[in-house]
Coordinates of C-alpha atoms in Angstrom, one line a residue:
Chain A
M1 CA 103.4 57.5 -22.5
R2 CA 101.5 60.2 -24.8
A3 CA 102.0 63.6 -24.7
S4 CA 99.4 65.4 -22.2
E5 CA 98.6 69.0 -20.8
A6 CA 96.0 70.1 -18.4
Q7 CA 93.0 71.1 -19.1
V8 CA 90.2 72.6 -18.0
A9 CA 86.7 71.7 -18.2
I10 CA 83.1 71.9 -17.7
L11 CA 80.5 69.2 -18.1
N12 CA 77.1 70.3 -19.6
N13 CA 78.4 73.9 -20.6
P14 CA 75.8 75.6 -21.3
G15 CA 77.7 77.2 -24.3
Y16 CA 77.5 74.1 -26.1
Q17 CA 73.6 74.4 -26.1
F18 CA 73.3 77.5 -28.1
G19 CA 74.5 76.5 -32.1
L20 CA 77.9 77.3 -33.3
I21 CA 78.2 80.7 -32.2
G22 CA 77.5 79.4 -28.5
A23 CA 79.7 76.9 -28.8
L24 CA 82.5 78.9 -30.7
A25 CA 82.0 81.4 -27.3
A26 CA 81.9 78.1 -24.9
E27 CA 85.3 77.1 -26.1
A28 CA 87.2 80.5 -26.4
N29 CA 86.0 80.9 -22.6
L30 CA 87.5 77.4 -21.7
A31 CA 90.6 78.5 -23.9
G32 CA 91.6 81.4 -21.7
K33 CA 91.1 79.1 -18.9
R34 CA 93.2 76.8 -20.0
S35 CA 95.6 79.0 -20.7
R36 CA 95.6 80.6 -17.1
L37 CA 96.1 77.1 -15.4
R38 CA 98.5 76.2 -17.1
E39 CA 100.4 79.2 -16.6
Q40 CA 99.7 78.9 -12.7
L41 CA 100.8 75.2 -13.0
A42 CA 104.4 76.3 -14.9
A43 CA 104.6 79.2 -12.4
A44 CA 104.4 76.8 -9.2
G45 CA 107.1 74.9 -11.1
F46 CA 104.2 72.0 -11.6
D47 CA 104.9 68.6 -14.4
Q48 CA 102.0 66.3 -14.1
N49 CA 105.1 63.5 -15.9
R50 CA 107.4 64.0 -13.6
E51 CA 104.8 63.6 -11.1
L52 CA 103.5 60.4 -11.8
R53 CA 107.2 59.5 -12.6
D54 CA 108.0 60.1 -9.2
A55 CA 104.3 58.9 -7.4
L56 CA 104.9 55.2 -9.7
D57 CA 108.2 54.9 -8.5
R58 CA 107.9 55.4 -4.9
A59 CA 104.4 52.9 -4.4
L60 CA 106.1 50.3 -7.1
V61 CA 109.2 49.7 -4.6
A62 CA 106.5 49.8 -1.7
K63 CA 105.3 46.8 -3.3
G64 CA 109.1 45.4 -4.5
Y65 CA 109.0 45.9 -7.8
V66 CA 112.3 47.2 -9.6
V67 CA 111.5 49.9 -11.8
S68 CA 113.7 50.7 -14.6
W69 CA 112.5 54.4 -16.8
P70 CA 112.9 55.1 -20.7
V71 CA 115.4 58.0 -21.2
E72 CA 112.6 60.0 -23.1
Q73 CA 109.9 59.3 -20.5
V74 CA 107.3 61.7 -22.7
D75 CA 106.8 59.6 -26.4
R76 CA 106.1 62.3 -28.8
G77 CA 106.1 60.2 -32.3
S78 CA 103.5 58.5 -33.8
T79 CA 103.0 55.7 -32.0
A80 CA 99.6 53.9 -32.6
R81 CA 97.5 54.2 -29.4
D82 CA 94.1 54.3 -28.9
A83 CA 91.4 55.9 -27.4
F84 CA 93.4 56.0 -23.6
G85 CA 96.6 56.5 -25.3
I86 CA 97.6 52.6 -24.8
R87 CA 100.0 51.4 -27.3
K88 CA 98.6 49.2 -29.9
A89 CA 102.3 47.2 -30.2
Y90 CA 104.8 46.8 -27.7
A91 CA 108.4 45.2 -28.7
P92 CA 109.9 42.8 -26.6
I93 CA 112.6 43.6 -23.8
E94 CA 115.3 41.8 -22.0
S95 CA 116.2 44.5 -19.7
A96 CA 112.8 43.8 -17.3
D97 CA 110.0 41.2 -16.5
S98 CA 107.4 43.5 -17.8
Q99 CA 106.8 46.7 -19.0
L100 CA 103.8 48.9 -17.9
D101 CA 102.6 51.4 -20.3
V102 CA 100.6 54.1 -18.1
N103 CA 99.2 57.4 -20.1
F104 CA 97.1 60.4 -18.9
G105 CA 93.6 60.7 -19.9
F106 CA 92.3 63.7 -18.5
V107 CA 94.8 65.7 -16.0
G108 CA 93.9 69.4 -15.1
Y109 CA 89.9 71.0 -13.2
M110 CA 86.7 70.1 -14.1
A111 CA 83.5 71.0 -13.1
A112 CA 80.2 69.1 -13.4
G113 CA 78.3 71.8 -14.2
A114 CA 78.6 75.8 -15.0
G115 CA 77.2 76.8 -11.4
K116 CA 78.4 77.4 -8.3
S117 CA 76.6 74.1 -7.3
A118 CA 79.3 72.3 -9.4
P119 CA 83.0 73.6 -8.3
Y120 CA 86.3 72.9 -10.2
R121 CA 88.2 70.0 -8.7
P122 CA 91.4 68.3 -9.3
T123 CA 91.0 65.4 -12.3
V124 CA 93.0 63.1 -13.2
T125 CA 92.1 59.9 -15.3
I126 CA 95.3 57.2 -15.6
S127 CA 95.3 54.3 -18.4
A128 CA 97.5 51.2 -17.6
R129 CA 98.6 48.0 -19.1
L130 CA 100.8 45.9 -18.3
V131 CA 102.4 43.3 -21.0
A132 CA 105.5 40.7 -20.4
A133 CA 108.6 40.6 -21.8
D134 CA 107.5 39.3 -24.7
G135 CA 105.8 42.8 -25.4
R136 CA 103.1 40.1 -26.6
T137 CA 101.3 38.6 -23.4
M138 CA 98.8 41.2 -21.2
L139 CA 98.9 41.0 -17.5
F140 CA 97.3 43.6 -16.6
R141 CA 94.9 46.7 -17.9
D142 CA 92.2 49.2 -15.8
L143 CA 91.6 52.7 -16.3
F144 CA 91.7 54.8 -12.9
A145 CA 89.8 58.1 -12.2
Y146 CA 90.7 60.6 -9.5
N147 CA 87.0 62.6 -9.2
N148 CA 85.0 60.9 -11.5
V149 CA 82.1 62.9 -12.6
A150 CA 82.2 62.5 -16.1
P151 CA 80.1 60.4 -17.5
G152 CA 81.2 57.7 -20.3
P153 CA 84.2 55.4 -20.7
T154 CA 85.4 56.4 -16.8
R155 CA 82.3 54.5 -15.1
D156 CA 84.0 51.7 -14.3
A157 CA 87.2 52.8 -13.9
V158 CA 89.0 52.5 -10.0
S159 CA 87.9 55.7 -8.8
V160 CA 89.0 57.9 -6.3
E161 CA 87.0 60.7 -4.5
P162 CA 88.7 63.9 -4.5
D163 CA 90.4 65.5 -1.4
P164 CA 88.3 68.7 0.0
A165 CA 91.0 70.2 0.6
Y166 CA 91.1 71.6 -3.2
V167 CA 87.5 72.3 -4.4
Y168 CA 86.6 76.0 -6.4
P169 CA 83.5 76.7 -6.6
D170 CA 84.3 79.4 -9.7
F171 CA 87.0 79.8 -12.0
D172 CA 88.3 82.9 -10.2
D173 CA 88.7 80.9 -7.3
L174 CA 90.8 78.9 -8.7
D175 CA 93.2 81.2 -10.9
K176 CA 93.5 83.0 -7.4
A177 CA 95.3 79.8 -5.5
D178 CA 98.0 79.7 -6.9
A179 CA 100.4 77.1 -5.7
A180 CA 97.7 75.2 -4.4
S181 CA 96.3 74.2 -7.8
A182 CA 99.4 72.1 -8.5
E183 CA 98.8 70.6 -4.9
G184 CA 95.4 70.0 -5.9
L185 CA 96.8 68.0 -8.8
R186 CA 99.8 66.6 -7.2
T187 CA 97.3 64.9 -4.5
A188 CA 95.7 62.9 -7.5
I189 CA 98.4 62.0 -9.3
R190 CA 99.7 60.3 -6.5
A191 CA 96.3 59.0 -5.1
L192 CA 95.5 57.1 -8.3
A193 CA 99.7 56.1 -8.5
E194 CA 99.3 53.8 -5.3
K195 CA 95.7 52.8 -6.7
I196 CA 97.8 51.5 -10.2
A197 CA 100.8 50.0 -7.5
E198 CA 97.8 48.4 -5.4
R199 CA 95.9 46.4 -8.1
L200 CA 99.3 45.3 -10.4
Chain B
M1 CA 54.8 75.0 -19.8
L2 CA 58.0 74.0 -18.5
G3 CA 59.0 70.9 -18.1
A4 CA 61.9 69.7 -16.0
L5 CA 64.3 65.9 -16.3
A6 CA 66.6 65.3 -13.7
S7 CA 69.1 61.7 -14.3
G8 CA 71.0 61.9 -10.8
A9 CA 74.1 60.6 -10.2
C10 CA 73.2 57.4 -8.6
A11 CA 70.2 54.7 -9.9
S12 CA 68.0 53.8 -6.6
A13 CA 68.1 50.0 -6.7
A14 CA 65.7 48.2 -3.8
P15 CA 67.4 47.9 -0.3
P16 CA 68.8 45.0 0.1
R17 CA 67.4 42.5 2.8
K18 CA 68.8 42.5 6.4
V19 CA 70.8 39.5 7.7
V20 CA 68.9 37.5 10.1
L21 CA 71.2 35.0 12.3
G22 CA 68.8 32.3 13.1
E23 CA 68.9 30.2 17.0
T24 CA 72.1 27.6 15.4
C25 CA 75.0 28.9 15.0
R26 CA 78.1 26.6 13.9
H27 CA 80.9 27.2 16.8
S28 CA 83.7 27.5 13.7
V29 CA 84.0 28.2 10.0
D30 CA 85.1 24.8 9.0
A31 CA 81.2 23.5 10.8
L32 CA 79.5 26.0 7.3
D33 CA 78.3 24.7 4.9
A34 CA 80.3 25.6 1.6
R35 CA 78.3 26.7 -1.6
L36 CA 79.8 25.4 -4.9
L37 CA 80.6 28.6 -6.9
P38 CA 80.3 27.4 -10.6
S39 CA 83.4 27.8 -13.6
L40 CA 82.3 30.4 -15.7
P41 CA 83.8 31.0 -19.9
P42 CA 85.3 34.8 -19.6
G43 CA 82.5 37.7 -20.3
Q44 CA 80.2 35.5 -18.6
R45 CA 78.2 37.2 -15.0
G46 CA 77.6 34.8 -12.0
P47 CA 74.2 35.2 -10.5
Q48 CA 73.5 38.4 -8.0
M49 CA 73.4 37.0 -4.5
D50 CA 71.8 38.6 -1.4
F51 CA 74.2 38.3 1.7
A52 CA 71.0 37.2 3.2
D53 CA 69.9 34.3 1.6
I54 CA 73.6 32.5 1.7
A55 CA 74.9 34.0 5.1
Q56 CA 74.8 31.2 8.3
C57 CA 75.5 32.1 11.2
V58 CA 79.0 31.5 12.8
L59 CA 80.5 32.6 15.9
A60 CA 83.8 34.4 15.4
D61 CA 85.6 35.5 19.3
G62 CA 82.3 34.1 20.8
T63 CA 80.5 36.6 19.0
R64 CA 77.4 35.6 16.2
V65 CA 78.7 37.0 13.1
P66 CA 77.0 36.0 9.1
A67 CA 79.6 34.2 6.8
A68 CA 79.4 33.1 3.8
L69 CA 82.1 30.0 2.9
F70 CA 82.8 28.6 -1.1
D71 CA 84.5 26.2 -2.7
L72 CA 86.9 26.7 -5.0
R73 CA 88.1 23.1 -5.3
P74 CA 86.4 22.6 -8.5
V75 CA 88.8 25.0 -10.1
S76 CA 92.4 24.5 -10.2
P77 CA 94.8 27.4 -9.4
P78 CA 95.8 29.6 -11.2
M79 CA 92.1 31.2 -11.1
R80 CA 90.8 34.8 -10.0
A81 CA 87.7 34.9 -7.9
S82 CA 85.9 38.0 -8.5
V83 CA 84.3 39.0 -6.1
T84 CA 81.5 42.1 -6.8
L85 CA 79.9 44.3 -4.5
E86 CA 76.3 46.1 -5.0
A87 CA 77.1 49.8 -4.0
N88 CA 73.4 50.1 -2.6
P89 CA 72.8 53.6 -1.3
H90 CA 70.5 51.7 1.7
A91 CA 73.0 49.0 2.6
T92 CA 76.4 47.9 0.9
L93 CA 78.0 44.9 2.1
A94 CA 81.5 45.6 3.6
T95 CA 83.1 42.2 3.7
S96 CA 86.3 40.7 3.8
V97 CA 87.5 38.2 1.4
T98 CA 89.5 35.3 3.2
L99 CA 91.5 32.0 1.2
L100 CA 91.3 29.0 2.9
D101 CA 93.7 25.9 2.4
G102 CA 92.0 22.6 3.3
G103 CA 91.9 22.6 6.7
Y104 CA 90.4 25.8 6.4
K105 CA 93.4 27.8 7.8
P106 CA 93.8 31.5 6.4
I107 CA 96.5 32.0 3.5
R108 CA 95.5 35.5 2.9
R109 CA 93.3 38.0 4.1
M110 CA 91.8 41.3 2.3
G111 CA 89.8 43.4 4.2
F112 CA 86.8 46.1 2.7
E113 CA 89.6 48.8 1.9
Q114 CA 91.6 46.8 -0.5
F115 CA 88.3 46.5 -2.6
A116 CA 87.8 48.8 -5.2
R117 CA 85.0 51.4 -6.2
R118 CA 83.8 51.5 -9.8
G119 CA 81.0 53.0 -10.6
D120 CA 77.9 51.4 -8.7
T121 CA 80.2 48.2 -7.0
Y122 CA 83.3 47.4 -5.6
T123 CA 85.5 45.0 -7.2
L124 CA 88.1 42.9 -6.2
D125 CA 89.8 40.2 -7.6
V126 CA 91.3 37.4 -5.7
F127 CA 94.6 35.8 -8.0
V128 CA 95.3 32.1 -6.6
N129 CA 98.8 30.9 -8.2
A130 CA 100.2 28.3 -8.7
A131 CA 101.9 28.1 -5.5
D132 CA 98.7 28.7 -3.5
R133 CA 98.0 24.8 -4.4
G134 CA 96.4 23.9 -0.9
A135 CA 93.7 26.8 -1.8
S136 CA 89.9 25.1 -1.7
Y137 CA 87.7 28.2 0.2
L138 CA 86.7 32.2 0.2
L139 CA 85.4 32.9 3.5
L140 CA 83.3 36.5 3.7
L141 CA 83.1 37.7 7.1
P142 CA 81.3 41.6 7.5
D143 CA 84.8 43.7 8.1
A144 CA 83.9 45.1 11.7
A145 CA 86.4 47.8 10.7
W146 CA 83.8 49.0 7.8
V147 CA 80.5 47.9 9.3
G148 CA 78.8 51.0 10.2
K149 CA 80.2 53.3 8.1
S150 CA 79.6 54.9 4.9
D151 CA 80.9 55.9 1.8
A152 CA 80.9 59.1 -0.2
S153 CA 81.0 59.5 -4.0
T154 CA 80.6 62.3 -6.7
R155 CA 79.2 62.0 -10.1
A156 CA 77.7 64.4 -12.4
G157 CA 73.7 65.2 -12.1
T158 CA 71.9 66.9 -15.5
T159 CA 68.6 68.7 -15.0
A160 CA 66.8 69.0 -18.7
V161 CA 64.5 71.9 -19.0
V162 CA 61.9 71.7 -21.6
V163 CA 61.6 74.5 -22.9
P164 CA 58.7 75.7 -25.8
V165 CA 59.9 77.9 -28.9
G166 CA 57.2 79.3 -31.3
L167 CA 55.9 75.5 -32.9
A168 CA 59.3 73.8 -31.4
T169 CA 61.3 73.3 -28.1
F170 CA 63.9 73.7 -26.7
A171 CA 65.7 71.4 -23.3
Y172 CA 68.4 73.3 -21.8
R173 CA 70.6 71.2 -19.9
H174 CA 72.3 72.5 -16.5
G175 CA 75.0 70.2 -14.4
F176 CA 75.7 70.3 -11.4
E177 CA 77.5 68.4 -8.8
A178 CA 75.3 65.5 -7.0
H179 CA 76.8 63.3 -4.2
A180 CA 75.5 59.9 -3.0
T181 CA 76.1 58.1 0.1
R182 CA 76.5 54.2 0.6
R183 CA 75.6 52.2 3.8
L184 CA 78.6 49.9 4.6
T185 CA 77.0 47.1 6.5
D186 CA 76.6 43.7 7.0
A187 CA 73.8 42.8 4.9
G188 CA 73.7 43.6 0.4
R189 CA 74.4 42.3 -2.8
L190 CA 77.3 40.5 -4.6
R191 CA 78.3 37.9 -7.5
I192 CA 81.1 35.9 -7.3
E193 CA 83.1 34.7 -10.4
L194 CA 85.5 32.0 -10.7
A195 CA 87.3 31.5 -14.0
P196 CA 91.1 29.7 -14.7
V197 CA 93.3 31.7 -15.6
A198 CA 96.4 31.0 -18.2
D199 CA 99.9 30.0 -17.2

């Protein structure tokens, strides 16, 4: 899977509506929020890649699959991928019947707007493709979204509603949540892993 | 003068028709008339149907329920039957889907919880494999575990306020969280598409 980092996003961010200076100020504000969230997740020992691996293992084994992971879970090379992180080509393998390519799109906290009526909620999107051992035959492809509020390419993703236990009216509330912010993302990743296994 | 435009999270669709069960009720599934489903080329959508138009009354455990039966035999396995339900705020069909063999015996049943919510639809793909060579019919029956409940969804909405600035205008967009609730019922609109799957 491709590398990813926790993000913070505000849809319809007012700052981006006031020209270049507004956009720069908005981006600086978001950058500060992103750093703060990443520090909070690191302090909680949260690693989204490990969480996805553990959740997928559980969900797939429960369905009767035998799963083996590459030595390096995250590919930090220059593998050609599409906009969703899905590889453009696969090598044939002999060690398994098929290959599952999974990637985070967005992982972090997203708000539908800038006011208290649009709270921050854990938001995760995952793209998944299953190809046969020959590396050519596509068996399955889909997009999965937890808290699917963003318009655009995830509109028709398999959607999971967010757990109302993890809702933060503004960023200060999220900042004070400490380890609960990690738990919210863990809940999201597990929910999507189960959906992926359900649909394979 | 300010003008405000809002785009909500869900399109308002006209409510689907309620199912009216006539006086005649079939005693069992094998007495239902089976509708043929044409095999469509990849990418082509099947016609949208109103469950009220295709449902027939059948007795299930002594209770009159609406049901729709589809004939899969024109397409040989392996094939995929894709069932798409319209997520209508007034009435969304919460149906179960059962694959039946030629003797109308169930091969496998998928409840409404196995449908995936996608945007303004719920979808279910039923794969009929070569090993299911006896598979002949698809039966849709409202899922009693879900009818009467509701399903909530969260989306982003935007309001644009148009503000005159001198001779020009400026549109300020404000985002908000929009919540929609869909009533799960025994009525609604659906599509079913049948397509062969390459071995």
